[in-house]
C-alpha positions as a Markdown table, in Angstrom:
| # | Residue | x | y | z |
|---|---|---|---|---|
| 1 | Pro | -12.3 | 10.6 | 10.5 |
| 2 | Glu | -11.9 | 14.0 | 9.0 |
| 3 | Ser | -8.1 | 13.9 | 9.4 |
| 4 | Leu | -7.9 | 10.8 | 7.2 |
| 5 | His | -10.0 | 12.5 | 4.6 |
| 6 | Glu | -7.6 | 15.5 | 4.6 |
| 7 | Glu | -4.6 | 13.1 | 4.3 |
| 8 | Phe | -6.1 | 11.7 | 1.1 |
| 9 | Ala | -6.4 | 15.2 | -0.5 |
| 10 | Gly | -3.0 | 14.6 | -2.2 |
| 11 | Leu | -4.2 | 11.3 | -3.5 |
| 12 | Ser | -7.2 | 13.0 | -5.0 |
| 13 | Arg | -4.9 | 15.4 | -6.9 |
| 14 | Ser | -2.8 | 12.5 | -8.1 |
| 15 | Ile | -5.9 | 10.7 | -9.4 |
| 16 | Arg | -7.1 | 13.8 | -11.3 |
| 17 | Arg | -3.6 | 14.2 | -12.8 |
| 18 | Leu | -3.6 | 10.5 | -14.0 |
| 19 | Leu | -7.1 | 10.9 | -15.4 |
| 20 | Asn | -5.9 | 13.9 | -17.4 |
| 21 | Ser | -3.0 | 11.8 | -18.8 |
| 22 | Asp | -5.3 | 9.1 | -20.2 |
| 23 | Glu | -3.4 | 6.5 | -18.1 |
| 24 | Pro | -4.8 | 3.0 | -18.8 |
| 25 | Asp | -5.9 | 0.5 | -16.1 |
| 26 | Leu | -5.9 | 3.3 | -13.5 |
| 27 | Tyr | -7.8 | 1.4 | -10.8 |
| 28 | Arg | -5.4 | -1.6 | -10.9 |
| 29 | Arg | -2.3 | 0.6 | -10.9 |
| 30 | Leu | -3.5 | 2.7 | -8.0 |
| 31 | Leu | -4.4 | -0.4 | -5.9 |
| 32 | Ile | -1.0 | -1.9 | -6.6 |
| 33 | Glu | 0.8 | 1.3 | -5.5 |
| 34 | Leu | -1.4 | 1.6 | -2.4 |
| 35 | Asp | -0.5 | -2.0 | -1.5 |
| 36 | Arg | 3.2 | -1.3 | -2.0 |
| 37 | Val | 3.2 | 1.8 | 0.2 |
| 38 | Met | 0.9 | 0.5 | 2.9 |
| 39 | Leu | 2.6 | -2.9 | 3.2 |
| 40 | Lys | 6.1 | -1.3 | 3.4 |
| 41 | Glu | 5.0 | 1.2 | 6.0 |
| 42 | Val | 3.2 | -1.4 | 8.2 |
| 43 | Leu | 6.2 | -3.8 | 8.0 |
| 44 | Leu | 8.6 | -1.0 | 8.9 |
| 45 | His | 6.4 | -0.1 | 11.9 |
| 46 | Phe | 6.4 | -3.7 | 13.1 |
| 47 | Arg | 10.2 | -4.1 | 12.2 |
| 48 | Gly | 9.5 | -6.8 | 9.6 |
| 49 | Asn | 7.3 | -8.9 | 11.9 |
| 50 | Gln | 4.8 | -10.4 | 9.4 |
| 51 | Val | 2.6 | -11.9 | 12.1 |
| 52 | His | 2.0 | -8.5 | 13.8 |
| 53 | Ala | 1.7 | -6.7 | 10.4 |
| 54 | Ser | -0.9 | -9.2 | 9.0 |
| 55 | Gln | -2.9 | -9.0 | 12.2 |
| 56 | Arg | -3.0 | -5.2 | 12.1 |
| 57 | Leu | -3.9 | -5.2 | 8.4 |
| 58 | Gly | -6.7 | -7.8 | 9.0 |
| 59 | Met | -5.4 | -10.4 | 6.7 |
| 60 | Ser | -3.7 | -13.8 | 7.1 |
| 61 | Arg | 0.1 | -14.0 | 7.0 |
| 62 | Thr | -0.3 | -16.1 | 3.9 |
| 63 | Thr | -2.1 | -13.3 | 2.1 |
| 64 | Leu | 0.5 | -10.8 | 3.3 |
| 65 | Arg | 3.3 | -13.0 | 2.0 |
| 66 | Thr | 1.5 | -13.5 | -1.3 |
| 67 | Lys | 1.0 | -9.8 | -1.8 |
| 68 | Leu | 4.6 | -9.1 | -0.9 |
| 69 | Ala | 5.8 | -11.7 | -3.5 |
| 70 | Asn | 3.4 | -10.3 | -6.2 |
| 71 | Leu | 4.8 | -6.8 | -5.6 |
| 72 | Gly | 8.4 | -8.1 | -5.6 |
| 73 | Leu | 9.0 | -6.9 | -2.1 |
| 74 | Asp | 11.4 | -8.7 | 0.2 |
| 75 | Gln | 13.0 | -7.9 | 3.6 |
| 76 | Gln | 15.9 | -6.0 | 1.9 |
| 77 | Ser | 13.5 | -3.8 | -0.1 |
| 78 | Ile | 11.5 | -2.9 | 3.0 |
| 79 | Asp | 14.5 | -2.0 | 5.3 |
């Protein structure tokens, strides 16, 4: 949808800024940050319910829990 494209305009600016800074490992860093923001927002939306969050994200609850652990996110850091 066009609205989603418009929402990502700020992301495009951030990527250009990082490219100009010679930031290493840009793709990995951006994916990690995207996961961090998205998982927190989805879990907040579903009030911490990992079953509902994982279903909406299209991943297993095990995958969600693994991603949360890898990002160092727990219930206290999400609330």
